Amino acid sequence: SKKLYEENKPSLQLLNSAKKRAIKAYKENPKEFYKSIRPYFPDLSFEQFMQMAKNLQWIEDRAPEKLSKRLDAILFPQELLLP
């Protein structure tokens, strides 16, 4: 809800900033990005990582339609999701 967003605005803005940096780093150099996350996923090969990344829906400029409908259903203001 908007109230929840306002209460957590600084944290959500930091999270959004981190998400944008991560997407940019991944797009610029997937291999280097993989190396940076590998310590957290020691059993994940680069090939598995790339396959997993293909299956992700990147939320950059706007939410995908399915997510958008779910957010509307819970009355979550989407303009707050992607500042």
GROMACS .gro file of N, CA, C and O in nm:
model
  332
    1SER      N    1   0.083  -0.118   0.000
    1SER     CA    2   0.000   0.000   0.000
    1SER      C    3   0.088   0.125   0.000
    1SER      O    4   0.208   0.117   0.028
    2LYS      N    5   0.027   0.236  -0.027
    2LYS     CA    6   0.102   0.362  -0.030
    2LYS      C    7   0.161   0.393   0.108
    2LYS      O    8   0.274   0.439   0.118
    3LYS      N    9   0.086   0.363   0.212
    3LYS     CA   10   0.135   0.388   0.349
    3LYS      C   11   0.260   0.305   0.376
    3LYS      O   12   0.359   0.356   0.431
    4LEU      N   13   0.256   0.179   0.338
    4LEU     CA   14   0.371   0.091   0.358
    4LEU      C   15   0.491   0.142   0.279
    4LEU      O   16   0.604   0.142   0.329
    5TYR      N   17   0.466   0.188   0.158
    5TYR     CA   18   0.574   0.245   0.076
    5TYR      C   19   0.636   0.366   0.146
    5TYR      O   20   0.757   0.377   0.157
    6GLU      N   21   0.551   0.458   0.191
    6GLU     CA   22   0.601   0.579   0.255
    6GLU      C   23   0.683   0.547   0.380
    6GLU      O   24   0.785   0.610   0.406
    7GLU      N   25   0.638   0.447   0.456
    7GLU     CA   26   0.709   0.409   0.578
    7GLU      C   27   0.847   0.350   0.547
    7GLU      O   28   0.938   0.356   0.629
    8ASN      N   29   0.861   0.290   0.430
    8ASN     CA   30   0.985   0.221   0.394
    8ASN      C   31   1.055   0.283   0.273
    8ASN      O   32   1.139   0.219   0.211
    9LYS      N   33   1.019   0.406   0.241
    9LYS     CA   34   1.066   0.470   0.119
    9LYS      C   35   1.219   0.469   0.105
    9LYS      O   36   1.269   0.430  -0.001
   10PRO      N   37   1.297   0.508   0.205
   10PRO     CA   38   1.443   0.507   0.187
   10PRO      C   39   1.497   0.368   0.154
   10PRO      O   40   1.581   0.352   0.065
   11SER      N   41   1.449   0.267   0.221
   11SER     CA   42   1.495   0.130   0.196
   11SER      C   43   1.454   0.084   0.056
   11SER      O   44   1.533   0.020  -0.014
   12LEU      N   45   1.333   0.116   0.016
   12LEU     CA   46   1.285   0.075  -0.117
   12LEU      C   47   1.361   0.148  -0.227
   12LEU      O   48   1.389   0.090  -0.332
   13GLN      N   49   1.397   0.273  -0.203
   13GLN     CA   50   1.474   0.347  -0.303
   13GLN      C   51   1.614   0.287  -0.317
   13GLN      O   52   1.667   0.276  -0.428
   14LEU      N   53   1.675   0.247  -0.204
   14LEU     CA   54   1.806   0.181  -0.209
   14LEU      C   55   1.796   0.048  -0.283
   14LEU      O   56   1.883   0.015  -0.364
   15LEU      N   57   1.691  -0.026  -0.255
   15LEU     CA   58   1.671  -0.154  -0.323
   15LEU      C   59   1.654  -0.134  -0.473
   15LEU      O   60   1.712  -0.206  -0.554
   16ASN      N   61   1.578  -0.034  -0.512
   16ASN     CA   62   1.556  -0.005  -0.654
   16ASN      C   63   1.688   0.034  -0.721
   16ASN      O   64   1.717  -0.010  -0.833
   17SER      N   65   1.768   0.113  -0.652
   17SER     CA   66   1.897   0.154  -0.706
   17SER      C   67   1.989   0.033  -0.724
   17SER      O   68   2.056   0.020  -0.827
   18ALA      N   69   1.991  -0.056  -0.627
   18ALA     CA   70   2.072  -0.178  -0.635
   18ALA      C   71   2.024  -0.265  -0.750
   18ALA      O   72   2.105  -0.323  -0.824
   19LYS      N   73   1.894  -0.275  -0.767
   19LYS     CA   74   1.837  -0.355  -0.877
   19LYS      C   75   1.881  -0.300  -1.012
   19LYS      O   76   1.925  -0.376  -1.100
   20LYS      N   77   1.877  -0.170  -1.027
   20LYS     CA   78   1.917  -0.108  -1.153
   20LYS      C   79   2.065  -0.132  -1.182
   20LYS      O   80   2.102  -0.161  -1.296
   21ARG      N   81   2.149  -0.120  -1.079
   21ARG     CA   82   2.292  -0.145  -1.098
   21ARG      C   83   2.317  -0.290  -1.135
   21ARG      O   84   2.401  -0.320  -1.220
   22ALA      N   85   2.245  -0.381  -1.072
   22ALA     CA   86   2.262  -0.524  -1.101
   22ALA      C   87   2.221  -0.556  -1.244
   22ALA      O   88   2.292  -0.629  -1.315
   23ILE      N   89   2.110  -0.504  -1.289
   23ILE     CA   90   2.064  -0.529  -1.426
   23ILE      C   91   2.166  -0.472  -1.526
   23ILE      O   92   2.202  -0.538  -1.624
   24LYS      N   93   2.215  -0.352  -1.498
   24LYS     CA   94   2.314  -0.290  -1.587
   24LYS      C   95   2.442  -0.374  -1.592
   24LYS      O   96   2.495  -0.401  -1.700
   25ALA      N   97   2.489  -0.417  -1.476
   25ALA     CA   98   2.612  -0.499  -1.471
   25ALA      C   99   2.592  -0.631  -1.545
   25ALA      O  100   2.681  -0.675  -1.620
   26TYR      N  101   2.476  -0.693  -1.526
   26TYR     CA  102   2.447  -0.819  -1.596
   26TYR      C  103   2.447  -0.799  -1.748
   26TYR      O  104   2.507  -0.876  -1.822
   27LYS      N  105   2.380  -0.695  -1.793
   27LYS     CA  106   2.370  -0.671  -1.937
   27LYS      C  107   2.504  -0.635  -2.000
   27LYS      O  108   2.531  -0.672  -2.113
   28GLU      N  109   2.587  -0.562  -1.925
   28GLU     CA  110   2.717  -0.521  -1.978
   28GLU      C  111   2.816  -0.637  -1.986
   28GLU      O  112   2.897  -0.643  -2.078
   29ASN      N  113   2.812  -0.728  -1.887
   29ASN     CA  114   2.909  -0.837  -1.885
   29ASN      C  115   2.855  -0.953  -1.801
   29ASN      O  116   2.885  -0.962  -1.682
   30PRO      N  117   2.775  -1.041  -1.862
   30PRO     CA  118   2.714  -1.151  -1.787
   30PRO      C  119   2.817  -1.240  -1.716
   30PRO      O  120   2.793  -1.285  -1.604
   31LYS      N  121   2.932  -1.261  -1.776
   31LYS     CA  122   3.034  -1.348  -1.716
   31LYS      C  123   3.088  -1.286  -1.586
   31LYS      O  124   3.101  -1.354  -1.484
   32GLU      N  125   3.118  -1.157  -1.589
   32GLU     CA  126   3.165  -1.089  -1.468
   32GLU      C  127   3.056  -1.086  -1.360
   32GLU      O  128   3.085  -1.100  -1.242
   33PHE      N  129   2.933  -1.064  -1.402
   33PHE     CA  130   2.822  -1.064  -1.307
   33PHE      C  131   2.811  -1.201  -1.241
   33PHE      O  132   2.796  -1.211  -1.118
   34TYR      N  133   2.822  -1.305  -1.321
   34TYR     CA  134   2.817  -1.441  -1.269
   34TYR      C  135   2.928  -1.462  -1.165
   34TYR      O  136   2.904  -1.518  -1.057
   35LYS      N  137   3.049  -1.416  -1.196
   35LYS     CA  138   3.160  -1.431  -1.102
   35LYS      C  139   3.130  -1.361  -0.969
   35LYS      O  140   3.171  -1.409  -0.863
   36SER      N  141   3.059  -1.249  -0.975
   36SER     CA  142   3.030  -1.175  -0.851
   36SER      C  143   2.925  -1.244  -0.764
   36SER      O  144   2.923  -1.226  -0.643
   37ILE      N  145   2.838  -1.323  -0.825
   37ILE     CA  146   2.735  -1.392  -0.745
   37ILE      C  147   2.771  -1.537  -0.715
   37ILE      O  148   2.708  -1.601  -0.632
   38ARG      N  149   2.873  -1.587  -0.783
   38ARG     CA  150   2.911  -1.728  -0.767
   38ARG      C  151   2.935  -1.770  -0.622
   38ARG      O  152   2.894  -1.879  -0.583
   39PRO      N  153   2.998  -1.688  -0.537
   39PRO     CA  154   3.017  -1.729  -0.397
   39PRO      C  155   2.886  -1.761  -0.324
   39PRO      O  156   2.884  -1.841  -0.230
   40TYR      N  157   2.777  -1.701  -0.366
   40TYR     CA  158   2.648  -1.726  -0.302
   40TYR      C  159   2.577  -1.849  -0.359
   40TYR      O  160   2.481  -1.898  -0.300
   41PHE      N  161   2.621  -1.893  -0.476
   41PHE     CA  162   2.562  -2.009  -0.545
   41PHE      C  163   2.675  -2.099  -0.595
   41PHE      O  164   2.695  -2.112  -0.716
   42PRO      N  165   2.748  -2.163  -0.505
   42PRO     CA  166   2.868  -2.238  -0.544
   42PRO      C  167   2.843  -2.354  -0.640
   42PRO      O  168   2.933  -2.393  -0.714
   43ASP      N  169   2.724  -2.409  -0.642
   43ASP     CA  170   2.695  -2.522  -0.730
   43ASP      C  171   2.636  -2.482  -0.864
   43ASP      O  172   2.599  -2.567  -0.944
   44LEU      N  173   2.625  -2.353  -0.889
   44LEU     CA  174   2.562  -2.303  -1.012
   44LEU      C  175   2.667  -2.278  -1.119
   44LEU      O  176   2.758  -2.197  -1.102
   45SER      N  177   2.657  -2.351  -1.230
   45SER     CA  178   2.750  -2.330  -1.341
   45SER      C  179   2.711  -2.204  -1.418
   45SER      O  180   2.598  -2.155  -1.407
   46PHE      N  181   2.804  -2.154  -1.498
   46PHE     CA  182   2.775  -2.037  -1.580
   46PHE      C  183   2.660  -2.067  -1.676
   46PHE      O  184   2.573  -1.983  -1.697
   47GLU      N  185   2.660  -2.186  -1.733
   47GLU     CA  186   2.554  -2.225  -1.826
   47GLU      C  187   2.418  -2.226  -1.756
   47GLU      O  188   2.318  -2.179  -1.812
   48GLN      N  189   2.414  -2.279  -1.635
   48GLN     CA  190   2.289  -2.280  -1.558
   48GLN      C  191   2.245  -2.137  -1.526
   48GLN      O  192   2.127  -2.104  -1.534
   49PHE      N  193   2.342  -2.054  -1.490
   49PHE     CA  194   2.313  -1.914  -1.461
   49PHE      C  195   2.251  -1.844  -1.581
   49PHE      O  196   2.151  -1.773  -1.569
   50MET      N  197   2.310  -1.866  -1.698
   50MET     CA  198   2.260  -1.801  -1.818
   50MET      C  199   2.118  -1.850  -1.852
   50MET      O  200   2.034  -1.770  -1.893
   51GLN      N  201   2.094  -1.978  -1.834
   51GLN     CA  202   1.960  -2.031  -1.860
   51GLN      C  203   1.859  -1.971  -1.762
   51GLN      O  204   1.749  -1.932  -1.800
   52MET      N  205   1.899  -1.960  -1.636
   52MET     CA  206   1.813  -1.901  -1.535
   52MET      C  207   1.784  -1.754  -1.568
   52MET      O  208   1.671  -1.707  -1.557
   53ALA      N  209   1.887  -1.683  -1.612
   53ALA     CA  210   1.871  -1.542  -1.646
   53ALA      C  211   1.775  -1.523  -1.763
   53ALA      O  212   1.699  -1.426  -1.766
   54LYS      N  213   1.775  -1.616  -1.858
   54LYS     CA  214   1.682  -1.608  -1.971
   54LYS      C  215   1.538  -1.621  -1.924
   54LYS      O  216   1.447  -1.567  -1.987
   55ASN      N  217   1.517  -1.694  -1.816
   55ASN     CA  218   1.382  -1.718  -1.766
   55ASN      C  219   1.329  -1.606  -1.676
   55ASN      O  220   1.212  -1.606  -1.642
   56LEU      N  221   1.417  -1.513  -1.638
   56LEU     CA  222   1.374  -1.402  -1.553
   56LEU      C  223   1.300  -1.298  -1.635
   56LEU      O  224   1.334  -1.273  -1.750
   57GLN      N  225   1.203  -1.237  -1.573
   57GLN     CA  226   1.137  -1.122  -1.635
   57GLN      C  227   1.196  -1.000  -1.567
   57GLN      O  228   1.171  -0.975  -1.449
   58TRP      N  229   1.278  -0.926  -1.640
   58TRP     CA  230   1.341  -0.808  -1.582
   58TRP      C  231   1.237  -0.698  -1.568
   58TRP      O  232   1.168  -0.663  -1.662
   59ILE      N  233   1.228  -0.643  -1.450
   59ILE     CA  234   1.135  -0.532  -1.425
   59ILE      C  235   1.218  -0.405  -1.427
   59ILE      O  236   1.289  -0.375  -1.333
   60GLU      N  237   1.214  -0.334  -1.539
   60GLU     CA  238   1.294  -0.213  -1.551
   60GLU      C  239   1.206  -0.089  -1.556
   60GLU      O  240   1.204  -0.011  -1.464
   61ASP      N  241   1.134  -0.072  -1.664
   61ASP     CA  242   1.054   0.049  -1.681
   61ASP      C  243   0.911   0.034  -1.632
   61ASP      O  244   0.850   0.127  -1.585
   62ARG      N  245   0.858  -0.087  -1.645
   62ARG     CA  246   0.722  -0.111  -1.597
   62ARG      C  247   0.706  -0.259  -1.569
   62ARG      O  248   0.778  -0.343  -1.622
   63ALA      N  249   0.609  -0.289  -1.486
   63ALA     CA  250   0.583  -0.428  -1.449
   63ALA      C  251   0.518  -0.503  -1.566
   63ALA      O  252   0.437  -0.445  -1.638
   64PRO      N  253   0.553  -0.631  -1.583
   64PRO     CA  254   0.483  -0.711  -1.684
   64PRO      C  255   0.333  -0.715  -1.654
   64PRO      O  256   0.291  -0.697  -1.539
   65GLU      N  257   0.253  -0.738  -1.757
   65GLU     CA  258   0.107  -0.731  -1.744
   65GLU      C  259   0.053  -0.820  -1.631
   65GLU      O  260  -0.032  -0.777  -1.552
   66LYS      N  261   0.103  -0.942  -1.622
   66LYS     CA  262   0.054  -1.034  -1.519
   66LYS      C  263   0.080  -0.980  -1.378
   66LYS      O  264  -0.008  -0.981  -1.292
   67LEU      N  265   0.201  -0.929  -1.356
   67LEU     CA  266   0.235  -0.870  -1.227
   67LEU      C  267   0.153  -0.745  -1.203
   67LEU      O  268   0.103  -0.721  -1.092
   68SER      N  269   0.136  -0.666  -1.306
   68SER     CA  270   0.059  -0.542  -1.296
   68SER      C  271  -0.084  -0.570  -1.249
   68SER      O  272  -0.137  -0.501  -1.161
   69LYS      N  273  -0.145  -0.674  -1.303
   69LYS     CA  274  -0.282  -0.710  -1.262
   69LYS      C  275  -0.287  -0.753  -1.116
   69LYS      O  276  -0.380  -0.719  -1.043
   70ARG      N  277  -0.184  -0.827  -1.073
   70ARG     CA  278  -0.181  -0.873  -0.935
   70ARG      C  279  -0.163  -0.754  -0.839
   70ARG      O  280  -0.224  -0.750  -0.732
   71LEU      N  281  -0.080  -0.658  -0.879
   71LEU     CA  282  -0.060  -0.539  -0.796
   71LEU      C  283  -0.188  -0.456  -0.789
   71LEU      O  284  -0.223  -0.403  -0.683
   72ASP      N  285  -0.257  -0.445  -0.901
   72ASP     CA  286  -0.385  -0.373  -0.903
   72ASP      C  287  -0.485  -0.439  -0.809
   72ASP      O  288  -0.560  -0.371  -0.739
   73ALA      N  289  -0.485  -0.572  -0.807
   73ALA     CA  290  -0.579  -0.646  -0.723
   73ALA      C  291  -0.560  -0.618  -0.574
   73ALA      O  292  -0.655  -0.620  -0.497
   74ILE      N  293  -0.435  -0.590  -0.535
   74ILE     CA  294  -0.411  -0.560  -0.393
   74ILE      C  295  -0.398  -0.409  -0.368
   74ILE      O  296  -0.354  -0.365  -0.263
   75LEU      N  297  -0.437  -0.332  -0.470
   75LEU     CA  298  -0.438  -0.186  -0.462
   75LEU      C  299  -0.299  -0.127  -0.433
   75LEU      O  300  -0.285  -0.028  -0.362
   76PHE      N  301  -0.195  -0.190  -0.487
   76PHE     CA  302  -0.059  -0.140  -0.469
   76PHE      C  303  -0.031  -0.038  -0.578
   76PHE      O  304  -0.041  -0.069  -0.696
   77PRO      N  305   0.005   0.085  -0.542
   77PRO     CA  306   0.032   0.188  -0.642
   77PRO      C  307   0.159   0.159  -0.721
   77PRO      O  308   0.269   0.169  -0.669
   78GLN      N  309   0.143   0.118  -0.845
   78GLN     CA  310   0.257   0.075  -0.926
   78GLN      C  311   0.358   0.184  -0.954
   78GLN      O  312   0.477   0.156  -0.974
   79GLU      N  313   0.314   0.307  -0.957
   79GLU     CA  314   0.410   0.415  -0.982
   79GLU      C  315   0.515   0.421  -0.871
   79GLU      O  316   0.623   0.475  -0.889
   80LEU      N  317   0.484   0.362  -0.758
   80LEU     CA  318   0.579   0.358  -0.647
   80LEU      C  319   0.677   0.243  -0.660
   80LEU      O  320   0.781   0.240  -0.595
   81LEU      N  321   0.643   0.146  -0.740
   81LEU     CA  322   0.724   0.027  -0.755
   81LEU      C  323   0.852   0.055  -0.834
   81LEU      O  324   0.959   0.006  -0.803
   82LEU      N  325   0.839   0.135  -0.938
   82LEU     CA  326   0.950   0.160  -1.028
   82LEU      C  327   0.978   0.309  -1.042
   82LEU      O  328   0.945   0.369  -1.142
   83PRO      N  329   1.035   0.368  -0.939
   83PRO     CA  330   1.059   0.513  -0.945
   83PRO      C  331   1.161   0.550  -1.051
   83PRO      O  332   1.239   0.471  -1.093
   0.00000   0.00000   0.00000
